[in-house]
PDB file of C-alpha atoms in Angstrom:
ATOM      1  CA  UNK H   1      -0.027  -0.010  -0.002  1.00 66.00           C
ATOM      2  CA  UNK H   2       1.457   3.107  -0.881  1.00 75.00           C
ATOM      3  CA  UNK H   3       1.636   5.946   1.485  1.00 90.00           C
ATOM      4  CA  UNK H   4       1.143   9.574   0.584  1.00 96.00           C
ATOM      5  CA  UNK H   5       0.912  12.087   3.646  1.00 96.00           C
ATOM      6  CA  UNK H   6       0.186  15.597   3.508  1.00 97.00           C
ATOM      7  CA  UNK H   7       0.866  18.205   6.230  1.00 97.00           C
ATOM      8  CA  UNK H   8      -0.272  20.262   7.975  1.00 97.00           C
ATOM      9  CA  UNK H   9      -4.117  18.699   8.032  1.00 96.00           C
ATOM     10  CA  UNK H  10      -5.347  22.106   8.285  1.00 96.00           C
ATOM     11  CA  UNK H  11      -4.293  25.784   8.121  1.00 96.00           C
ATOM     12  CA  UNK H  12      -5.577  29.127   9.020  1.00 97.00           C
ATOM     13  CA  UNK H  13      -4.002  32.161   7.629  1.00 97.00           C
ATOM     14  CA  UNK H  14      -4.596  36.119   7.199  1.00 97.00           C
ATOM     15  CA  UNK H  15      -5.397  37.552   3.818  1.00 97.00           C
ATOM     16  CA  UNK H  16      -2.123  38.657   2.490  1.00 97.00           C
ATOM     17  CA  UNK H  17      -0.141  35.900   4.275  1.00 97.00           C
ATOM     18  CA  UNK H  18       1.943  33.446   2.211  1.00 96.00           C
ATOM     19  CA  UNK H  19       1.877  30.013   3.029  1.00 96.00           C
ATOM     20  CA  UNK H  20       3.055  26.589   2.223  1.00 95.00           C
ATOM     21  CA  UNK H  21       2.209  22.694   2.634  1.00 95.00           C
ATOM     22  CA  UNK H  22       4.065  19.403   2.087  1.00 98.00           C
ATOM     23  CA  UNK H  23       3.287  16.299   0.252  1.00 98.00           C
ATOM     24  CA  UNK H  24       5.518  13.313   0.980  1.00 98.00           C
ATOM     25  CA  UNK H  25       5.330  10.227  -1.204  1.00 97.00           C
ATOM     26  CA  UNK H  26       7.346   7.156  -1.954  1.00 94.00           C
ATOM     27  CA  UNK H  27      10.851   8.166  -3.326  1.00 90.00           C
ATOM     28  CA  UNK H  28      11.055   4.964  -5.616  1.00 90.00           C
ATOM     29  CA  UNK H  29       8.773   3.970  -8.647  1.00 90.00           C
ATOM     30  CA  UNK H  30       7.892   7.586  -9.497  1.00 92.00           C
ATOM     31  CA  UNK H  31       5.915   8.524 -12.484  1.00 92.00           C
ATOM     32  CA  UNK H  32       4.187  11.670 -11.782  1.00 93.00           C
ATOM     33  CA  UNK H  33       2.913  13.924  -8.680  1.00 96.00           C
ATOM     34  CA  UNK H  34      -0.346  15.579  -8.798  1.00 97.00           C
ATOM     35  CA  UNK H  35      -1.724  18.592  -7.025  1.00 98.00           C
ATOM     36  CA  UNK H  36      -5.534  19.370  -6.706  1.00 98.00           C
ATOM     37  CA  UNK H  37      -7.460  22.284  -5.337  1.00 97.00           C
ATOM     38  CA  UNK H  38     -11.002  21.172  -3.893  1.00 96.00           C
ATOM     39  CA  UNK H  39     -13.306  23.979  -3.163  1.00 95.00           C
ATOM     40  CA  UNK H  40     -16.403  23.232  -1.142  1.00 90.00           C
ATOM     41  CA  UNK H  41     -19.561  22.411  -3.232  1.00 89.00           C
ATOM     42  CA  UNK H  42     -17.252  22.103  -6.422  1.00 93.00           C
ATOM     43  CA  UNK H  43     -15.116  19.431  -7.993  1.00 94.00           C
ATOM     44  CA  UNK H  44     -11.531  18.856  -7.519  1.00 95.00           C
ATOM     45  CA  UNK H  45      -9.470  20.825 -10.041  1.00 96.00           C
ATOM     46  CA  UNK H  46      -5.967  20.053 -11.161  1.00 96.00           C
ATOM     47  CA  UNK H  47      -3.520  22.422 -10.214  1.00 97.00           C
ATOM     48  CA  UNK H  48      -0.335  20.804 -11.331  1.00 96.00           C
ATOM     49  CA  UNK H  49       1.079  17.705 -12.823  1.00 95.00           C
ATOM     50  CA  UNK H  50       4.833  17.256 -12.013  1.00 95.00           C
ATOM     51  CA  UNK H  51       6.967  14.606 -13.600  1.00 93.00           C
ATOM     52  CA  UNK H  52      10.590  15.832 -13.465  1.00 92.00           C
ATOM     53  CA  UNK H  53      12.766  15.889 -10.311  1.00 94.00           C
ATOM     54  CA  UNK H  54      13.654  19.318  -9.483  1.00 94.00           C
ATOM     55  CA  UNK H  55      10.466  20.596 -11.504  1.00 94.00           C
ATOM     56  CA  UNK H  56       9.045  23.797 -10.407  1.00 97.00           C
ATOM     57  CA  UNK H  57       5.478  24.938 -11.975  1.00 97.00           C
ATOM     58  CA  UNK H  58       3.889  28.264 -11.387  1.00 97.00           C
ATOM     59  CA  UNK H  59       0.216  29.336 -11.872  1.00 95.00           C
ATOM     60  CA  UNK H  60      -0.488  32.867 -10.671  1.00 96.00           C
ATOM     61  CA  UNK H  61      -0.011  33.121  -7.001  1.00 97.00           C
ATOM     62  CA  UNK H  62       0.467  29.429  -6.443  1.00 98.00           C
ATOM     63  CA  UNK H  63       3.721  27.592  -7.379  1.00 98.00           C
ATOM     64  CA  UNK H  64       4.913  24.144  -6.920  1.00 98.00           C
ATOM     65  CA  UNK H  65       8.354  22.244  -6.383  1.00 98.00           C
ATOM     66  CA  UNK H  66       9.232  18.407  -6.810  1.00 98.00           C
ATOM     67  CA  UNK H  67      11.929  16.336  -5.033  1.00 97.00           C
ATOM     68  CA  UNK H  68      11.617  12.811  -6.222  1.00 96.00           C
ATOM     69  CA  UNK H  69      14.870  11.385  -4.677  1.00 95.00           C
ATOM     70  CA  UNK H  70      13.832  12.204  -1.225  1.00 95.00           C
ATOM     71  CA  UNK H  71       9.890  11.788  -2.042  1.00 96.00           C
ATOM     72  CA  UNK H  72       8.419  15.304  -1.142  1.00 97.00           C
ATOM     73  CA  UNK H  73       6.868  18.468  -3.022  1.00 98.00           C
ATOM     74  CA  UNK H  74       5.767  21.550  -1.711  1.00 98.00           C
ATOM     75  CA  UNK H  75       3.033  24.013  -2.736  1.00 98.00           C
ATOM     76  CA  UNK H  76       3.230  27.624  -2.049  1.00 98.00           C
ATOM     77  CA  UNK H  77       0.668  30.254  -2.246  1.00 98.00           C
ATOM     78  CA  UNK H  78       1.845  33.859  -2.126  1.00 97.00           C
ATOM     79  CA  UNK H  79      -0.535  36.454  -0.832  1.00 97.00           C
ATOM     80  CA  UNK H  80      -3.120  34.353   0.051  1.00 97.00           C
ATOM     81  CA  UNK H  81      -6.750  35.335  -0.332  1.00 97.00           C
ATOM     82  CA  UNK H  82     -10.256  34.280   1.023  1.00 97.00           C
ATOM     83  CA  UNK H  83     -11.007  32.435  -2.747  1.00 96.00           C
ATOM     84  CA  UNK H  84      -7.851  30.570  -2.108  1.00 97.00           C
ATOM     85  CA  UNK H  85      -9.791  28.552   0.775  1.00 97.00           C
ATOM     86  CA  UNK H  86      -9.875  25.205  -0.394  1.00 97.00           C
ATOM     87  CA  UNK H  87      -8.528  21.528   0.576  1.00 97.00           C
ATOM     88  CA  UNK H  88      -5.373  21.170  -1.379  1.00 98.00           C
ATOM     89  CA  UNK H  89      -4.970  17.486  -2.410  1.00 98.00           C
ATOM     90  CA  UNK H  90      -1.575  15.909  -3.727  1.00 98.00           C
ATOM     91  CA  UNK H  91      -1.703  12.474  -5.547  1.00 97.00           C
ATOM     92  CA  UNK H  92       1.006  10.050  -6.280  1.00 95.00           C
ATOM     93  CA  UNK H  93       1.266   8.196  -9.639  1.00 92.00           C
ATOM     94  CA  UNK H  94       3.450   5.039  -9.369  1.00 90.00           C
ATOM     95  CA  UNK H  95       5.505   3.740 -12.393  1.00 87.00           C
ATOM     96  CA  UNK H  96       5.121   0.055 -13.062  1.00 81.00           C
ATOM     97  CA  UNK H  97       7.734  -2.410 -13.888  1.00 79.00           C
ATOM     98  CA  UNK H  98       8.019  -0.907 -17.507  1.00 79.00           C
ATOM     99  CA  UNK H  99       8.600   2.683 -16.412  1.00 76.00           C
ATOM    100  CA  UNK H 100       4.827   3.633 -17.643  1.00 78.00           C
ATOM    101  CA  UNK H 101       2.234   4.783 -15.579  1.00 78.00           C
ATOM    102  CA  UNK H 102       0.558   2.243 -13.071  1.00 69.00           C
ATOM    103  CA  UNK H 103      -2.592   4.049 -13.692  1.00 77.00           C
ATOM    104  CA  UNK H 104      -4.329   4.767 -10.604  1.00 87.00           C
ATOM    105  CA  UNK H 105      -3.390   7.726  -8.287  1.00 92.00           C
ATOM    106  CA  UNK H 106      -2.984   7.351  -4.742  1.00 94.00           C
ATOM    107  CA  UNK H 107      -4.249  10.641  -2.862  1.00 96.00           C
ATOM    108  CA  UNK H 108      -2.875  12.256   0.410  1.00 97.00           C
ATOM    109  CA  UNK H 109      -5.739  13.151   3.156  1.00 96.00           C
ATOM    110  CA  UNK H 110      -5.281  16.732   2.015  1.00 97.00           C
ATOM    111  CA  UNK H 111      -4.610  19.962   3.568  1.00 97.00           C
ATOM    112  CA  UNK H 112      -7.512  22.283   4.313  1.00 97.00           C
ATOM    113  CA  UNK H 113      -6.726  26.094   4.116  1.00 97.00           C
ATOM    114  CA  UNK H 114      -8.851  28.917   5.254  1.00 97.00           C
ATOM    115  CA  UNK H 115      -7.759  32.508   4.445  1.00 97.00           C
ATOM    116  CA  UNK H 116      -9.459  35.021   6.821  1.00 97.00           C
ATOM    117  CA  UNK H 117     -10.389  38.450   5.413  1.00 95.00           C
TER     118      UNK H 117
ATOM    119  CA  UNK S   1     -15.768  19.600 -23.577  1.00 54.00           C
ATOM    120  CA  UNK S   2     -18.817  19.527 -21.201  1.00 76.00           C
ATOM    121  CA  UNK S   3     -16.756  18.078 -18.383  1.00 93.00           C
ATOM    122  CA  UNK S   4     -17.327  14.899 -16.393  1.00 96.00           C
ATOM    123  CA  UNK S   5     -20.932  14.460 -15.126  1.00 96.00           C
ATOM    124  CA  UNK S   6     -22.304  12.407 -12.330  1.00 97.00           C
ATOM    125  CA  UNK S   7     -25.909  11.325 -11.522  1.00 97.00           C
ATOM    126  CA  UNK S   8     -27.494  11.538  -9.206  1.00 97.00           C
ATOM    127  CA  UNK S   9     -25.958  14.431  -7.011  1.00 96.00           C
ATOM    128  CA  UNK S  10     -27.571  13.063  -3.730  1.00 97.00           C
ATOM    129  CA  UNK S  11     -28.766   9.640  -2.851  1.00 98.00           C
ATOM    130  CA  UNK S  12     -30.215   8.538   0.153  1.00 98.00           C
ATOM    131  CA  UNK S  13     -31.193   4.771   0.846  1.00 98.00           C
ATOM    132  CA  UNK S  14     -31.875   2.632   3.459  1.00 98.00           C
ATOM    133  CA  UNK S  15     -29.489  -0.118   4.546  1.00 97.00           C
ATOM    134  CA  UNK S  16     -29.683  -3.262   2.673  1.00 97.00           C
ATOM    135  CA  UNK S  17     -31.009  -1.409  -0.696  1.00 98.00           C
ATOM    136  CA  UNK S  18     -29.047  -1.589  -3.743  1.00 98.00           C
ATOM    137  CA  UNK S  19     -27.819   1.773  -5.532  1.00 98.00           C
ATOM    138  CA  UNK S  20     -26.485   2.617  -8.901  1.00 98.00           C
ATOM    139  CA  UNK S  21     -24.491   5.680  -9.913  1.00 98.00           C
ATOM    140  CA  UNK S  22     -23.589   6.953 -13.372  1.00 98.00           C
ATOM    141  CA  UNK S  23     -20.563   8.910 -14.588  1.00 98.00           C
ATOM    142  CA  UNK S  24     -20.286  10.452 -18.127  1.00 97.00           C
ATOM    143  CA  UNK S  25     -16.541  11.280 -18.608  1.00 96.00           C
ATOM    144  CA  UNK S  26     -15.415  13.707 -21.151  1.00 95.00           C
ATOM    145  CA  UNK S  27     -15.850  12.035 -24.422  1.00 91.00           C
ATOM    146  CA  UNK S  28     -12.154  11.615 -25.757  1.00 89.00           C
ATOM    147  CA  UNK S  29     -10.903  10.518 -22.478  1.00 92.00           C
ATOM    148  CA  UNK S  30     -10.015   6.764 -22.554  1.00 91.00           C
ATOM    149  CA  UNK S  31      -9.277   6.397 -18.813  1.00 93.00           C
ATOM    150  CA  UNK S  32     -12.095   6.635 -16.271  1.00 95.00           C
ATOM    151  CA  UNK S  33     -11.626   6.322 -12.250  1.00 96.00           C
ATOM    152  CA  UNK S  34     -13.894   5.804  -9.533  1.00 97.00           C
ATOM    153  CA  UNK S  35     -12.823   7.159  -5.980  1.00 97.00           C
ATOM    154  CA  UNK S  36     -14.563   7.468  -2.554  1.00 96.00           C
ATOM    155  CA  UNK S  37     -14.021  10.196  -0.182  1.00 95.00           C
ATOM    156  CA  UNK S  38     -15.239  10.249   3.563  1.00 94.00           C
ATOM    157  CA  UNK S  39     -14.787  12.968   5.953  1.00 89.00           C
ATOM    158  CA  UNK S  40     -11.239  14.045   6.763  1.00 86.00           C
ATOM    159  CA  UNK S  41      -9.977  11.674   4.292  1.00 91.00           C
ATOM    160  CA  UNK S  42      -8.655  12.119   0.874  1.00 93.00           C
ATOM    161  CA  UNK S  43     -10.096  10.466  -1.911  1.00 95.00           C
ATOM    162  CA  UNK S  44      -9.814   6.631  -1.695  1.00 94.00           C
ATOM    163  CA  UNK S  45      -9.248   4.599  -5.132  1.00 94.00           C
ATOM    164  CA  UNK S  46     -11.877   2.092  -6.081  1.00 95.00           C
ATOM    165  CA  UNK S  47     -11.493   0.963  -9.699  1.00 95.00           C
ATOM    166  CA  UNK S  48     -10.322   2.290 -13.130  1.00 93.00           C
ATOM    167  CA  UNK S  49     -10.813   1.267 -16.650  1.00 94.00           C
ATOM    168  CA  UNK S  50      -8.982   1.902 -19.752  1.00 91.00           C
ATOM    169  CA  UNK S  51     -11.606   1.866 -22.421  1.00 92.00           C
ATOM    170  CA  UNK S  52     -13.853  -0.554 -21.758  1.00 92.00           C
ATOM    171  CA  UNK S  53     -11.478  -2.929 -19.814  1.00 92.00           C
ATOM    172  CA  UNK S  54     -11.627  -2.525 -15.956  1.00 91.00           C
ATOM    173  CA  UNK S  55      -7.511  -2.426 -15.329  1.00 89.00           C
ATOM    174  CA  UNK S  56      -7.794  -2.625 -11.481  1.00 88.00           C
ATOM    175  CA  UNK S  57     -10.066  -2.827  -8.573  1.00 90.00           C
ATOM    176  CA  UNK S  58      -9.115  -2.160  -4.806  1.00 90.00           C
ATOM    177  CA  UNK S  59      -8.388  -5.056  -2.866  1.00 84.00           C
ATOM    178  CA  UNK S  60     -10.258  -3.274   0.115  1.00 76.00           C
ATOM    179  CA  UNK S  61     -13.405  -3.155  -2.039  1.00 78.00           C
ATOM    180  CA  UNK S  62     -15.912  -5.404  -0.955  1.00 83.00           C
ATOM    181  CA  UNK S  63     -17.613  -8.060  -3.613  1.00 91.00           C
ATOM    182  CA  UNK S  64     -20.699  -5.839  -2.915  1.00 95.00           C
ATOM    183  CA  UNK S  65     -19.259  -3.203  -5.381  1.00 95.00           C
ATOM    184  CA  UNK S  66     -19.158  -3.737  -8.938  1.00 95.00           C
ATOM    185  CA  UNK S  67     -18.555  -1.211 -11.976  1.00 96.00           C
ATOM    186  CA  UNK S  68     -18.955  -1.568 -15.862  1.00 95.00           C
ATOM    187  CA  UNK S  69     -17.987   0.879 -18.658  1.00 95.00           C
ATOM    188  CA  UNK S  70     -19.782  -0.716 -21.539  1.00 90.00           C
ATOM    189  CA  UNK S  71     -18.306   0.309 -24.865  1.00 86.00           C
ATOM    190  CA  UNK S  72     -15.784   2.559 -23.101  1.00 85.00           C
ATOM    191  CA  UNK S  73     -18.288   5.197 -22.881  1.00 91.00           C
ATOM    192  CA  UNK S  74     -20.110   6.050 -19.581  1.00 96.00           C
ATOM    193  CA  UNK S  75     -19.616   3.915 -16.482  1.00 97.00           C
ATOM    194  CA  UNK S  76     -21.782   2.829 -13.626  1.00 97.00           C
ATOM    195  CA  UNK S  77     -21.014   1.673  -9.986  1.00 97.00           C
ATOM    196  CA  UNK S  78     -23.325  -0.429  -8.327  1.00 97.00           C
ATOM    197  CA  UNK S  79     -23.371  -1.310  -4.541  1.00 97.00           C
ATOM    198  CA  UNK S  80     -25.606  -4.063  -3.575  1.00 96.00           C
ATOM    199  CA  UNK S  81     -26.901  -4.462  -0.035  1.00 96.00           C
ATOM    200  CA  UNK S  82     -25.730  -1.181   1.232  1.00 97.00           C
ATOM    201  CA  UNK S  83     -24.303  -0.605   4.656  1.00 96.00           C
ATOM    202  CA  UNK S  84     -24.003   2.589   6.819  1.00 96.00           C
ATOM    203  CA  UNK S  85     -20.293   2.325   6.255  1.00 94.00           C
ATOM    204  CA  UNK S  86     -20.959   2.873   2.402  1.00 96.00           C
ATOM    205  CA  UNK S  87     -22.064   6.457   3.200  1.00 97.00           C
ATOM    206  CA  UNK S  88     -19.531   8.786   1.374  1.00 97.00           C
ATOM    207  CA  UNK S  89     -18.685  10.922  -1.564  1.00 97.00           C
ATOM    208  CA  UNK S  90     -18.163   8.916  -4.730  1.00 98.00           C
ATOM    209  CA  UNK S  91     -16.198  10.735  -7.435  1.00 97.00           C
ATOM    210  CA  UNK S  92     -15.660  10.044 -10.930  1.00 98.00           C
ATOM    211  CA  UNK S  93     -12.672  11.324 -12.933  1.00 97.00           C
ATOM    212  CA  UNK S  94     -11.701  10.795 -16.466  1.00 95.00           C
ATOM    213  CA  UNK S  95      -7.974  11.482 -18.129  1.00 92.00           C
ATOM    214  CA  UNK S  96      -6.303  10.889 -21.418  1.00 87.00           C
ATOM    215  CA  UNK S  97      -3.830   8.244 -20.817  1.00 77.00           C
ATOM    216  CA  UNK S  98      -1.623   9.002 -23.775  1.00 69.00           C
ATOM    217  CA  UNK S  99      -0.147  11.807 -21.990  1.00 68.00           C
ATOM    218  CA  UNK S 100       2.360  11.769 -19.176  1.00 71.00           C
ATOM    219  CA  UNK S 101       1.301  15.027 -17.465  1.00 78.00           C
ATOM    220  CA  UNK S 102      -2.482  14.233 -18.224  1.00 88.00           C
ATOM    221  CA  UNK S 103      -4.462  15.277 -14.909  1.00 93.00           C
ATOM    222  CA  UNK S 104      -7.753  13.834 -13.761  1.00 94.00           C
ATOM    223  CA  UNK S 105     -10.839  15.832 -14.482  1.00 96.00           C
ATOM    224  CA  UNK S 106     -13.403  15.186 -11.633  1.00 97.00           C
ATOM    225  CA  UNK S 107     -17.070  15.298 -11.728  1.00 97.00           C
ATOM    226  CA  UNK S 108     -18.933  17.027  -8.838  1.00 95.00           C
ATOM    227  CA  UNK S 109     -19.700  13.695  -7.218  1.00 96.00           C
ATOM    228  CA  UNK S 110     -22.490  11.273  -5.907  1.00 97.00           C
ATOM    229  CA  UNK S 111     -23.007  11.899  -2.233  1.00 97.00           C
ATOM    230  CA  UNK S 112     -24.674   8.721  -0.836  1.00 98.00           C
ATOM    231  CA  UNK S 113     -26.138   8.501   2.704  1.00 98.00           C
ATOM    232  CA  UNK S 114     -27.103   5.189   4.074  1.00 98.00           C
ATOM    233  CA  UNK S 115     -29.725   5.395   6.746  1.00 97.00           C
TER     234      UNK S 115
END
């Protein structure tokens, strides 16, 4: 059973604060690491799919880094806004023996972010 | 691209009844996934299809759960003899398997309550 751990479980910040969360995943058989944002009453929405060690991706005020050798990814939000309030999920996609995607994603339990005005 | 749609949005059923959920993926997506999410947990993998073939089913899944994807289009998830522990949000997602960086596209989910 693959273990994907996210921390912290929840986070309360003030509007304008910058924040970051961690996703830990197995350091072997890496294929891809996904980040999703899940707002209340909506469907999870993809933020990033990261595939290369050392990769950094950015989307507006949100960015992510990836370290496949040590098995972690960070998600950063700069200048948090109330509309950033959501659950942030990471998901690990393992490689099979042939080096291609095993198929399923294993999700962490999520980090619940609340941004107070 | 009309997105992934799931039906119904909510289902309340009595323990012991059978329920069936439907998922319509994005039309060109060849992979379709079912996940289950309970409070405080991340989505838990149930099963996935590539076209019409069911490639994997979670070992944690009881025999009361079955999924189909006839003709590689829409999918149904059936739960027989529901139990209170089946109460959860059931999420469907689809993706394009050919691309290494293809994300999952999720539907809004079906919330099941077993009384």
